[in-house]
Amino acid sequence: MSPEVMATIKRHALLLALLGFFLITAAGEMIAGHAAWNQERADHGLPPIAFPAYLHGGHVWEALFENWESEFLEMAIFVVLTAVLCEEGSAESRRPGAIEPTDADPRRFAHLPGVPWPVRRGGWVLWLYERSLGLAFALLFAIAWLAHAITGWRAERASEALQGLPLSTWRDWILSSRFWFQSLQNWQSEFLGIASMVWLSVYLRQRGSPESKPVHASHRETGR
């Protein structure tokens, strides 16, 4: 590879590594889901279906979007709550009573070179941009929730067809305990996970990580 390509990879190594893990695990989920669905078909005396046909069904996409929805909900809630709430000693918290750099009025910096376009534009564009991270995660959550509701309904109807049961309507599905059991079991785990990060970062360290306080920092020191 050329030095320019290597430099680009190095600058974006964290994102590329995470996307690589995502693609590998998503592919594994699809392969395992295909095997699980064919096993369910075999249990009902039906022949297996090919992988492309499986991808046209709702089984794998229901599981995929069900997890995406919980991740985006977690990020949306975390971004918004950390703007207004504190946890003394946590690396993930703003400092109680302190004015943080993120509190600065962006309008004071509109004349500087390199500032984002919405800061120079001002008005309602800047108002949206000031809240764009939380709004983006909230929008992604809404899209993933809707995708989960639709693909889950398709998967539910496919399962009902295998069992010879009446096919449910979409309204039946989104009001069912099964749909909300799927959603809430993921939501609660995300909230527990982020709460663990907030609390453990008070007392534990990871040298070199921006998600951790310095190893020598006091337990009461808040923020990074």
mmCIF file of C-alpha atoms in Angstrom:
data_model
loop_
_atom_site.group_PDB
_atom_site.id
_atom_site.type_symbol
_atom_site.label_atom_id
_atom_site.label_comp_id
_atom_site.label_asym_id
_atom_site.label_seq_id
_atom_site.Cartn_x
_atom_site.Cartn_y
_atom_site.Cartn_z
ATOM 1 C CA MET A 1 0.000 0.000 0.000
ATOM 2 C CA SER A 2 1.069 3.583 -0.599
ATOM 3 C CA PRO A 3 2.060 5.779 2.344
ATOM 4 C CA GLU A 4 -1.055 7.894 1.736
ATOM 5 C CA VAL A 5 -3.363 4.873 2.033
ATOM 6 C CA MET A 6 -1.565 3.653 5.157
ATOM 7 C CA ALA A 7 -1.848 7.109 6.699
ATOM 8 C CA THR A 8 -5.588 7.183 5.939
ATOM 9 C CA ILE A 9 -6.069 3.737 7.486
ATOM 10 C CA LYS A 10 -4.172 4.814 10.598
ATOM 11 C CA ARG A 11 -6.295 7.947 10.984
ATOM 12 C CA HIS A 12 -9.499 5.894 10.788
ATOM 13 C CA ALA A 13 -8.252 2.660 12.397
ATOM 14 C CA LEU A 14 -10.759 2.665 15.274
ATOM 15 C CA LEU A 15 -13.768 3.045 12.987
ATOM 16 C CA LEU A 16 -12.430 0.496 10.495
ATOM 17 C CA ALA A 17 -11.763 -2.066 13.250
ATOM 18 C CA LEU A 18 -15.253 -1.670 14.688
ATOM 19 C CA LEU A 19 -16.884 -1.900 11.262
ATOM 20 C CA GLY A 20 -14.808 -5.009 10.574
ATOM 21 C CA PHE A 21 -16.047 -6.641 13.786
ATOM 22 C CA PHE A 22 -19.594 -5.623 12.833
ATOM 23 C CA LEU A 23 -19.408 -7.202 9.377
ATOM 24 C CA ILE A 24 -17.872 -10.428 10.697
ATOM 25 C CA THR A 25 -20.433 -10.859 13.471
ATOM 26 C CA ALA A 26 -23.371 -9.838 11.241
ATOM 27 C CA ALA A 27 -22.323 -12.449 8.684
ATOM 28 C CA GLY A 28 -22.022 -15.017 11.461
ATOM 29 C CA GLU A 29 -25.486 -14.109 12.723
ATOM 30 C CA MET A 30 -26.963 -14.619 9.247
ATOM 31 C CA ILE A 31 -25.267 -17.997 8.804
ATOM 32 C CA ALA A 32 -26.337 -19.188 12.252
ATOM 33 C CA GLY A 33 -29.852 -17.808 11.745
ATOM 34 C CA HIS A 34 -30.153 -19.668 8.441
ATOM 35 C CA ALA A 35 -29.228 -22.927 10.168
ATOM 36 C CA ALA A 36 -31.639 -22.241 13.040
ATOM 37 C CA TRP A 37 -34.518 -21.456 10.657
ATOM 38 C CA ASN A 38 -33.929 -24.601 8.622
ATOM 39 C CA GLN A 39 -33.895 -26.595 11.854
ATOM 40 C CA GLU A 40 -37.264 -25.096 12.749
ATOM 41 C CA ARG A 41 -38.572 -26.016 9.307
ATOM 42 C CA ALA A 42 -37.237 -29.550 9.720
ATOM 43 C CA ASP A 43 -39.048 -29.808 13.070
ATOM 44 C CA HIS A 44 -42.274 -29.176 11.133
ATOM 45 C CA GLY A 45 -41.421 -31.677 8.385
ATOM 46 C CA LEU A 46 -40.524 -29.053 5.785
ATOM 47 C CA PRO A 47 -37.473 -29.000 3.490
ATOM 48 C CA PRO A 48 -34.655 -26.495 4.068
ATOM 49 C CA ILE A 49 -34.515 -23.239 2.133
ATOM 50 C CA ALA A 50 -31.468 -21.746 0.414
ATOM 51 C CA PHE A 51 -29.536 -18.896 1.983
ATOM 52 C CA PRO A 52 -30.731 -16.208 -0.499
ATOM 53 C CA ALA A 53 -34.353 -17.195 0.152
ATOM 54 C CA TYR A 54 -33.704 -17.002 3.888
ATOM 55 C CA LEU A 55 -32.437 -13.435 3.533
ATOM 56 C CA HIS A 56 -35.729 -12.461 1.907
ATOM 57 C CA GLY A 57 -37.617 -13.492 5.042
ATOM 58 C CA GLY A 58 -38.003 -11.640 8.318
ATOM 59 C CA HIS A 59 -36.227 -14.016 10.705
ATOM 60 C CA VAL A 60 -32.684 -12.635 10.477
ATOM 61 C CA TRP A 61 -33.695 -8.999 10.013
ATOM 62 C CA GLU A 62 -35.946 -9.081 13.058
ATOM 63 C CA ALA A 63 -32.971 -10.116 15.218
ATOM 64 C CA LEU A 64 -30.697 -7.572 13.566
ATOM 65 C CA PHE A 65 -32.985 -4.557 13.936
ATOM 66 C CA GLU A 66 -34.086 -5.638 17.418
ATOM 67 C CA ASN A 67 -30.491 -5.204 18.582
ATOM 68 C CA TRP A 68 -29.836 -2.050 16.569
ATOM 69 C CA GLU A 69 -32.857 -0.381 18.138
ATOM 70 C CA SER A 70 -31.556 -0.972 21.661
ATOM 71 C CA GLU A 71 -28.071 0.278 20.797
ATOM 72 C CA PHE A 72 -29.339 3.518 19.262
ATOM 73 C CA LEU A 73 -31.733 4.051 22.185
ATOM 74 C CA GLU A 74 -28.834 3.616 24.595
ATOM 75 C CA MET A 75 -26.693 6.143 22.731
ATOM 76 C CA ALA A 76 -29.525 8.686 22.438
ATOM 77 C CA ILE A 77 -30.355 8.495 26.143
ATOM 78 C CA PHE A 78 -26.690 8.586 27.162
ATOM 79 C CA VAL A 79 -25.849 11.611 24.994
ATOM 80 C CA VAL A 80 -28.823 13.579 26.330
ATOM 81 C CA LEU A 81 -28.485 12.590 30.001
ATOM 82 C CA THR A 82 -24.749 13.328 30.161
ATOM 83 C CA ALA A 83 -25.536 16.883 29.049
ATOM 84 C CA VAL A 84 -27.617 17.521 32.178
ATOM 85 C CA LEU A 85 -26.771 14.892 34.834
ATOM 86 C CA CYS A 86 -23.560 14.153 36.755
ATOM 87 C CA GLU A 87 -21.920 11.187 38.463
ATOM 88 C CA GLU A 88 -19.079 12.292 40.718
ATOM 89 C CA GLY A 89 -15.841 10.491 39.941
ATOM 90 C CA SER A 90 -16.987 8.976 36.638
ATOM 91 C CA ALA A 91 -14.950 9.416 33.479
ATOM 92 C CA GLU A 92 -18.243 9.467 31.574
ATOM 93 C CA SER A 93 -19.696 12.452 33.454
ATOM 94 C CA ARG A 94 -19.464 16.214 33.322
ATOM 95 C CA ARG A 95 -18.029 17.789 36.490
ATOM 96 C CA PRO A 96 -20.665 18.820 39.038
ATOM 97 C CA GLY A 97 -21.134 22.601 38.990
ATOM 98 C CA ALA A 98 -18.374 23.176 36.419
ATOM 99 C CA ILE A 99 -18.605 25.021 33.116
ATOM 100 C CA GLU A 100 -17.352 22.554 30.506
ATOM 101 C CA PRO A 101 -15.857 23.394 27.066
ATOM 102 C CA THR A 102 -18.973 21.905 25.474
ATOM 103 C CA ASP A 103 -21.060 24.571 27.254
ATOM 104 C CA ALA A 104 -19.432 27.408 25.288
ATOM 105 C CA ASP A 105 -21.764 29.449 23.075
ATOM 106 C CA PRO A 106 -20.772 28.470 19.508
ATOM 107 C CA ARG A 107 -21.864 31.882 18.217
ATOM 108 C CA ARG A 108 -18.733 33.371 19.778
ATOM 109 C CA PHE A 109 -16.597 31.261 17.445
ATOM 110 C CA ALA A 110 -18.513 31.727 14.186
ATOM 111 C CA HIS A 111 -15.754 33.954 12.747
ATOM 112 C CA LEU A 112 -12.978 31.393 13.211
ATOM 113 C CA PRO A 113 -11.650 29.407 10.222
ATOM 114 C CA GLY A 114 -12.601 25.752 10.043
ATOM 115 C CA VAL A 115 -15.750 25.927 12.179
ATOM 116 C CA PRO A 116 -18.657 23.793 10.913
ATOM 117 C CA TRP A 117 -20.982 25.472 8.439
ATOM 118 C CA PRO A 118 -24.013 25.476 10.794
ATOM 119 C CA VAL A 119 -22.020 27.538 13.315
ATOM 120 C CA ARG A 120 -21.375 30.196 10.648
ATOM 121 C CA ARG A 121 -24.982 29.998 9.423
ATOM 122 C CA GLY A 122 -26.582 30.456 12.851
ATOM 123 C CA GLY A 123 -30.334 30.597 13.445
ATOM 124 C CA TRP A 124 -32.457 27.461 13.382
ATOM 125 C CA VAL A 125 -29.703 25.586 11.521
ATOM 126 C CA LEU A 126 -27.350 26.089 14.464
ATOM 127 C CA TRP A 127 -30.138 25.237 16.923
ATOM 128 C CA LEU A 128 -30.532 21.852 15.240
ATOM 129 C CA TYR A 129 -26.772 21.342 14.939
ATOM 130 C CA GLU A 130 -26.315 21.986 18.670
ATOM 131 C CA ARG A 131 -28.584 18.992 19.304
ATOM 132 C CA SER A 132 -27.732 16.961 16.211
ATOM 133 C CA LEU A 133 -25.910 14.074 17.924
ATOM 134 C CA GLY A 134 -28.793 13.217 20.229
ATOM 135 C CA LEU A 135 -31.325 13.805 17.454
ATOM 136 C CA ALA A 136 -29.402 11.565 15.056
ATOM 137 C CA PHE A 137 -29.348 8.682 17.531
ATOM 138 C CA ALA A 138 -33.042 9.227 18.317
ATOM 139 C CA LEU A 139 -33.861 9.110 14.591
ATOM 140 C CA LEU A 140 -31.772 5.960 14.118
ATOM 141 C CA PHE A 141 -33.603 4.396 17.071
ATOM 142 C CA ALA A 142 -36.992 5.251 15.537
ATOM 143 C CA ILE A 143 -35.964 3.778 12.164
ATOM 144 C CA ALA A 144 -34.581 0.614 13.782
ATOM 145 C CA TRP A 145 -37.702 0.254 15.960
ATOM 146 C CA LEU A 146 -39.954 0.508 12.906
ATOM 147 C CA ALA A 147 -37.765 -1.954 10.985
ATOM 148 C CA HIS A 148 -37.906 -4.355 13.945
ATOM 149 C CA ALA A 149 -41.696 -4.014 14.085
ATOM 150 C CA ILE A 150 -42.071 -4.763 10.367
ATOM 151 C CA THR A 151 -39.527 -7.574 10.022
ATOM 152 C CA GLY A 152 -40.618 -9.091 13.325
ATOM 153 C CA TRP A 153 -44.178 -9.211 12.033
ATOM 154 C CA ARG A 154 -42.994 -10.972 8.889
ATOM 155 C CA ALA A 155 -41.045 -13.475 10.992
ATOM 156 C CA GLU A 156 -44.040 -14.016 13.256
ATOM 157 C CA ARG A 157 -46.329 -14.702 10.296
ATOM 158 C CA ALA A 158 -43.778 -17.132 8.851
ATOM 159 C CA SER A 159 -43.655 -18.964 12.180
ATOM 160 C CA GLU A 160 -47.458 -19.007 12.381
ATOM 161 C CA ALA A 161 -47.628 -20.406 8.851
ATOM 162 C CA LEU A 162 -45.240 -23.223 9.836
ATOM 163 C CA GLN A 163 -47.517 -24.122 12.728
ATOM 164 C CA GLY A 164 -50.732 -23.783 10.743
ATOM 165 C CA LEU A 165 -51.980 -20.906 12.915
ATOM 166 C CA PRO A 166 -54.015 -17.863 11.814
ATOM 167 C CA LEU A 167 -51.764 -15.092 10.553
ATOM 168 C CA SER A 168 -51.576 -12.046 12.835
ATOM 169 C CA THR A 169 -52.004 -8.457 11.669
ATOM 170 C CA TRP A 170 -49.269 -5.858 12.149
ATOM 171 C CA ARG A 171 -51.349 -4.200 14.869
ATOM 172 C CA ASP A 172 -51.667 -7.530 16.660
ATOM 173 C CA TRP A 173 -47.898 -7.937 16.497
ATOM 174 C CA ILE A 174 -46.838 -4.523 17.835
ATOM 175 C CA LEU A 175 -49.356 -4.819 20.689
ATOM 176 C CA SER A 176 -48.284 -8.352 21.555
ATOM 177 C CA SER A 177 -46.341 -9.268 24.669
ATOM 178 C CA ARG A 178 -43.829 -11.122 22.475
ATOM 179 C CA PHE A 179 -42.857 -7.946 20.602
ATOM 180 C CA TRP A 180 -42.408 -5.942 23.789
ATOM 181 C CA PHE A 181 -40.599 -8.810 25.483
ATOM 182 C CA GLN A 182 -38.076 -8.731 22.637
ATOM 183 C CA SER A 183 -37.675 -4.961 22.872
ATOM 184 C CA LEU A 184 -37.494 -4.568 26.635
ATOM 185 C CA GLN A 185 -35.072 -7.433 27.192
ATOM 186 C CA ASN A 186 -32.599 -5.573 24.972
ATOM 187 C CA TRP A 187 -33.308 -2.118 26.346
ATOM 188 C CA GLN A 188 -32.733 -3.124 29.951
ATOM 189 C CA SER A 189 -29.384 -4.720 29.111
ATOM 190 C CA GLU A 190 -28.201 -1.554 27.349
ATOM 191 C CA PHE A 191 -29.111 0.646 30.306
ATOM 192 C CA LEU A 192 -27.334 -1.752 32.673
ATOM 193 C CA GLY A 193 -24.275 -1.807 30.416
ATOM 194 C CA ILE A 194 -23.930 1.980 30.235
ATOM 195 C CA ALA A 195 -24.628 2.313 33.972
ATOM 196 C CA SER A 196 -21.787 -0.159 34.565
ATOM 197 C CA MET A 197 -19.470 1.963 32.407
ATOM 198 C CA VAL A 198 -20.423 5.112 34.323
ATOM 199 C CA TRP A 199 -19.881 3.473 37.736
ATOM 200 C CA LEU A 200 -16.822 1.307 37.042
ATOM 201 C CA SER A 201 -14.926 4.228 35.514
ATOM 202 C CA VAL A 202 -15.016 5.859 38.964
ATOM 203 C CA TYR A 203 -12.756 3.177 40.460
ATOM 204 C CA LEU A 204 -11.098 1.341 37.553
ATOM 205 C CA ARG A 205 -8.716 2.524 34.832
ATOM 206 C CA GLN A 206 -7.633 1.550 31.326
ATOM 207 C CA ARG A 207 -4.295 3.154 30.579
ATOM 208 C CA GLY A 208 -4.260 4.863 27.187
ATOM 209 C CA SER A 209 -8.044 4.831 26.676
ATOM 210 C CA PRO A 210 -9.921 8.127 26.309
ATOM 211 C CA GLU A 211 -12.837 6.379 28.023
ATOM 212 C CA SER A 212 -10.803 6.201 31.248
ATOM 213 C CA LYS A 213 -9.426 8.717 33.693
ATOM 214 C CA PRO A 214 -5.624 8.807 34.061
ATOM 215 C CA VAL A 215 -4.406 5.884 36.137
ATOM 216 C CA HIS A 216 -3.116 8.259 38.823
ATOM 217 C CA ALA A 217 -6.396 10.230 39.071
ATOM 218 C CA SER A 218 -8.356 10.341 42.314
ATOM 219 C CA HIS A 219 -11.577 8.365 42.505
ATOM 220 C CA ARG A 220 -13.400 11.655 43.094
ATOM 221 C CA GLU A 221 -11.958 13.293 39.983
ATOM 222 C CA THR A 222 -14.790 13.595 37.473
ATOM 223 C CA GLY A 223 -14.494 13.568 33.686
ATOM 224 C CA ARG A 224 -11.491 12.672 31.592
#
